[in-house]
PDB file of C-alpha atoms in Angstrom:
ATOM      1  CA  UNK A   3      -9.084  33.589 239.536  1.00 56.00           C
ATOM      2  CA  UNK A   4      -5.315  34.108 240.639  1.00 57.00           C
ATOM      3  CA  UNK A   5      -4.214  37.369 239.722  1.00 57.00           C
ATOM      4  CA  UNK A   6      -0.901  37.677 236.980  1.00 55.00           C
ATOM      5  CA  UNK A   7       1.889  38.268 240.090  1.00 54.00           C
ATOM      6  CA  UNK A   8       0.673  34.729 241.526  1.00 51.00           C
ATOM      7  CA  UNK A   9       0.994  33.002 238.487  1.00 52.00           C
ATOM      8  CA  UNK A  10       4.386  34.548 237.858  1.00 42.00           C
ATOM      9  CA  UNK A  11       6.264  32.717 240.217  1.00 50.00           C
ATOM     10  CA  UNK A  12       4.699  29.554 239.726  1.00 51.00           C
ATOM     11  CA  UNK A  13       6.035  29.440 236.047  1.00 45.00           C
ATOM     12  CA  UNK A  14       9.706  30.131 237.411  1.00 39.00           C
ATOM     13  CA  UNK A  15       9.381  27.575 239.886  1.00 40.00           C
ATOM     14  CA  UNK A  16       8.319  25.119 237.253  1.00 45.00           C
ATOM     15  CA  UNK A  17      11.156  26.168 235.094  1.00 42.00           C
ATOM     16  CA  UNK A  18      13.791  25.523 237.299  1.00 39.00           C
ATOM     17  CA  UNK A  19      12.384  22.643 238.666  1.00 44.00           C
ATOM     18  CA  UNK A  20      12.588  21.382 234.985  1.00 45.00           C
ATOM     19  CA  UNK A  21      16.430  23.168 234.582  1.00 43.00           C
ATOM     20  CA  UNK A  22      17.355  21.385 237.373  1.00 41.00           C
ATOM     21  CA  UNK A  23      15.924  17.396 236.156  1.00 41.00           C
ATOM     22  CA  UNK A  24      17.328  18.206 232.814  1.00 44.00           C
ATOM     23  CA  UNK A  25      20.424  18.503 234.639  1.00 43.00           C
ATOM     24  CA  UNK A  26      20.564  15.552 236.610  1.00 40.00           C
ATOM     25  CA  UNK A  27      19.216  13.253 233.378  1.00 43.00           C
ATOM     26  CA  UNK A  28      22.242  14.332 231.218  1.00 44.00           C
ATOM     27  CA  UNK A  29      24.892  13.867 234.088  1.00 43.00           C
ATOM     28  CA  UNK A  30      23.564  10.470 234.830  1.00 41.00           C
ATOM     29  CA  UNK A  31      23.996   9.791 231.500  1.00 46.00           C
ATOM     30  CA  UNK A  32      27.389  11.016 230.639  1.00 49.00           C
ATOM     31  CA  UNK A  33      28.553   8.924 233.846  1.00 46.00           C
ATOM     32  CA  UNK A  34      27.257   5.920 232.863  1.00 60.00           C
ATOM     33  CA  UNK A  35      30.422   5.058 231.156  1.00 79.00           C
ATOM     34  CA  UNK A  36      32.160   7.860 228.730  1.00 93.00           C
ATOM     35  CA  UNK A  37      35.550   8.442 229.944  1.00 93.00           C
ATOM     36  CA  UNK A  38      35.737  12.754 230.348  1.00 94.00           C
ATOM     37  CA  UNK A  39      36.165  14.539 227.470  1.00 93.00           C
ATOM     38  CA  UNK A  40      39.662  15.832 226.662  1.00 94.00           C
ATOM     39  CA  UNK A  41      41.522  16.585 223.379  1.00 97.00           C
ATOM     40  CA  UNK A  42      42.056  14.939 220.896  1.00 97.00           C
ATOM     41  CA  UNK A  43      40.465  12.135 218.755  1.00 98.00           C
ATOM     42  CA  UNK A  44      39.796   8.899 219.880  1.00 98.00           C
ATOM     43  CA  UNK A  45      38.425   5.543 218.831  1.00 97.00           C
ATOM     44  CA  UNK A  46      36.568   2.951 221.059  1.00 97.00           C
ATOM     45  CA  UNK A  47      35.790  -0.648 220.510  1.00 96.00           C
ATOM     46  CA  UNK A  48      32.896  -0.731 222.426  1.00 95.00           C
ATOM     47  CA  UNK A  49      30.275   1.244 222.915  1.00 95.00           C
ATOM     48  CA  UNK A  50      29.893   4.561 225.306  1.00 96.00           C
ATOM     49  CA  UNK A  51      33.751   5.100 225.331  1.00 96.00           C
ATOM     50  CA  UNK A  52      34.582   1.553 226.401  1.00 95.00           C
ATOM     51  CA  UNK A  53      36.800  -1.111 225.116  1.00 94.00           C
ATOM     52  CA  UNK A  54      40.197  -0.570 223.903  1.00 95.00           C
ATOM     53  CA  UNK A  55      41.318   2.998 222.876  1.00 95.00           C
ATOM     54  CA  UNK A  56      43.127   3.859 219.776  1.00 95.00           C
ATOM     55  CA  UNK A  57      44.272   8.113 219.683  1.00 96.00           C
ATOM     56  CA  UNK A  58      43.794   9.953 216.381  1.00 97.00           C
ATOM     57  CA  UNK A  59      47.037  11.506 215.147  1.00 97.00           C
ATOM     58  CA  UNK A  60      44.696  15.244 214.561  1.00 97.00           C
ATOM     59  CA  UNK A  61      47.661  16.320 212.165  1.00 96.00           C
ATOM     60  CA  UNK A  62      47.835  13.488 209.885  1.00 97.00           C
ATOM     61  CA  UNK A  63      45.318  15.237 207.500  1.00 97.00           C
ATOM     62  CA  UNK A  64      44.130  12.936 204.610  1.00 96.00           C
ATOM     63  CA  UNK A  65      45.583   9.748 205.014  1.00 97.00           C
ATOM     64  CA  UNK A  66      43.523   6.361 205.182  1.00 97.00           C
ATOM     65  CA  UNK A  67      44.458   4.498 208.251  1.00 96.00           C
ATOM     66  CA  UNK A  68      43.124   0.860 208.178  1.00 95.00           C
ATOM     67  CA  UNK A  69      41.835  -0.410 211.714  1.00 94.00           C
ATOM     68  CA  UNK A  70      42.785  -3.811 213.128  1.00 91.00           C
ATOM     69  CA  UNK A  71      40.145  -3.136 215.679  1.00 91.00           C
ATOM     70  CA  UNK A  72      36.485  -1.908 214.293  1.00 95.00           C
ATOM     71  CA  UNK A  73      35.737   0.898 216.506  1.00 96.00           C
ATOM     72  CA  UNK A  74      32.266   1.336 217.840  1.00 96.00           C
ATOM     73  CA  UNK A  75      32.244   4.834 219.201  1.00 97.00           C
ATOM     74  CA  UNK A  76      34.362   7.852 219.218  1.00 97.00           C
ATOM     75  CA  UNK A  77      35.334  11.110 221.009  1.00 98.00           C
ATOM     76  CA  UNK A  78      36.362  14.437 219.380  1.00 97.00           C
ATOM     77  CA  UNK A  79      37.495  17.449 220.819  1.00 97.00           C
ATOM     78  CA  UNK A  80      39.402  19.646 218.273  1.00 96.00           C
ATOM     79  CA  UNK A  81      38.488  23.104 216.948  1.00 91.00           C
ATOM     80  CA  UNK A  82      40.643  22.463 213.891  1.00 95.00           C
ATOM     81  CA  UNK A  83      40.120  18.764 212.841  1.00 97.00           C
ATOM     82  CA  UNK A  84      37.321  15.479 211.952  1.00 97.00           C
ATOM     83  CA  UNK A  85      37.222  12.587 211.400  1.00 97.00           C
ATOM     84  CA  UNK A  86      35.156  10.877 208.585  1.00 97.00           C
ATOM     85  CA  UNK A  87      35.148   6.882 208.814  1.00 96.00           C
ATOM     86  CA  UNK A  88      34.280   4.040 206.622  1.00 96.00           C
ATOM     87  CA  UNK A  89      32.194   0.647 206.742  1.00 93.00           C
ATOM     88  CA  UNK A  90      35.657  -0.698 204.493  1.00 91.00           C
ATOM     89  CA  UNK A  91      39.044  -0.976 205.034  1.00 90.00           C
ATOM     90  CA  UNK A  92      40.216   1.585 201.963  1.00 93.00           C
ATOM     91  CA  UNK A  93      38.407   4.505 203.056  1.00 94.00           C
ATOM     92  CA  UNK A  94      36.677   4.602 199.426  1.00 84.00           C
ATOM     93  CA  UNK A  95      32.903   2.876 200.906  1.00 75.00           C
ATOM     94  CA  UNK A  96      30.379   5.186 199.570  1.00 77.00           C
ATOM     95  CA  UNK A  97      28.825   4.973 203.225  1.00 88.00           C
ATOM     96  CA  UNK A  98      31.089   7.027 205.426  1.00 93.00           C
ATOM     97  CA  UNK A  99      30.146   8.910 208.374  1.00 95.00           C
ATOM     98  CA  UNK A 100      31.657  12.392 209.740  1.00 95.00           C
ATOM     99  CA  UNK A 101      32.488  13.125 213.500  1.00 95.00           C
ATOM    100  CA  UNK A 102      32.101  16.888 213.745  1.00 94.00           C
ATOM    101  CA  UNK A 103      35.016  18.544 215.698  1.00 96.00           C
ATOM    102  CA  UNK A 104      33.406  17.959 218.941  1.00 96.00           C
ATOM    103  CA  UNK A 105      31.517  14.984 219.595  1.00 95.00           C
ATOM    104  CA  UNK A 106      31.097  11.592 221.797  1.00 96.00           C
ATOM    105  CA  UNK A 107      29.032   9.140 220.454  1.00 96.00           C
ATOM    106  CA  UNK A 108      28.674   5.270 219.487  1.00 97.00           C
ATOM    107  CA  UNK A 109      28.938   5.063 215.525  1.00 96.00           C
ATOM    108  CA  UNK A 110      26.270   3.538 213.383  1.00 94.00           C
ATOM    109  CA  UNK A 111      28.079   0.713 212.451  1.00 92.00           C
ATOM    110  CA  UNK A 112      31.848  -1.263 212.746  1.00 92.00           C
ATOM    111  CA  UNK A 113      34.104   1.305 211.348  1.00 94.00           C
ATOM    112  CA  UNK A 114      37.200  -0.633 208.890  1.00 95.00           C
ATOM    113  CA  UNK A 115      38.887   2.417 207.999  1.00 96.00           C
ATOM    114  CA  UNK A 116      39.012   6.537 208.863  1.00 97.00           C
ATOM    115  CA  UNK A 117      40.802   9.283 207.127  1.00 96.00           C
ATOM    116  CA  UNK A 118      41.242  13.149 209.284  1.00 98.00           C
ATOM    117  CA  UNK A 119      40.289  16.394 207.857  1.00 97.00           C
ATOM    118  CA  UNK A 120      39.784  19.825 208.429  1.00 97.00           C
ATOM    119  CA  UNK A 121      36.689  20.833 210.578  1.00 91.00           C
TER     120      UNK A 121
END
């Protein structure tokens, strides 16, 4: 029977050993394709940060802004500001879907229309 000490520092080792893939798994996926995070709001019409890019005006608070372009994913970084975004073009779809102040992610479906407010 191993004593307490020996089993000690195989549970560290094991922990950072699992730190460490953790690590590498979430960097490999961030690089696949996201473009870094910076701030501001954006809007991407493909998936993973891809596609064209449309910026978020942060201070235009309330306003429904139409898109030409359904985005499929979206990047946040404000401590101040959302975004909520809609299914249809007049922001008034039952179905919308909030951003958080701080996100990147691919949205659940073609957004048609977004309106900003406060986080």
């Amino acid at each position: 029977m191993a004593s307490p000490r020996a089993q000690f520092p195989r549970a560290v080792a094991a922990a950072v050993a699992a730190a460490a893939l953790i690590g590498l798994a979430s960097g490999t996926a961030n690089a696949a394709q996201w473009p870094p995070l910076r701030e501001g709001a954006y809007l991407y019409s493909g998936t993973h940060g891809t596609g064209k890019e449309v910026r978020v005006d942060l201070d235009d608070v309330g306003t429904c802004h139409a898109l030409s372009a359904p985005p499929r994913s979206l990047q946040i970084a404000s401590g101040s500001a959302s975004l909520v975004l809609y299914p249809g073009a007049d922001c008034a779809d039952a179905s919308s879907w909030a951003s958080g102040s701080l996100a990147q992610t691919d949205l659940p479906w073609a957004a048609r229309s977004y309106r900003v407010v406060p986080a």
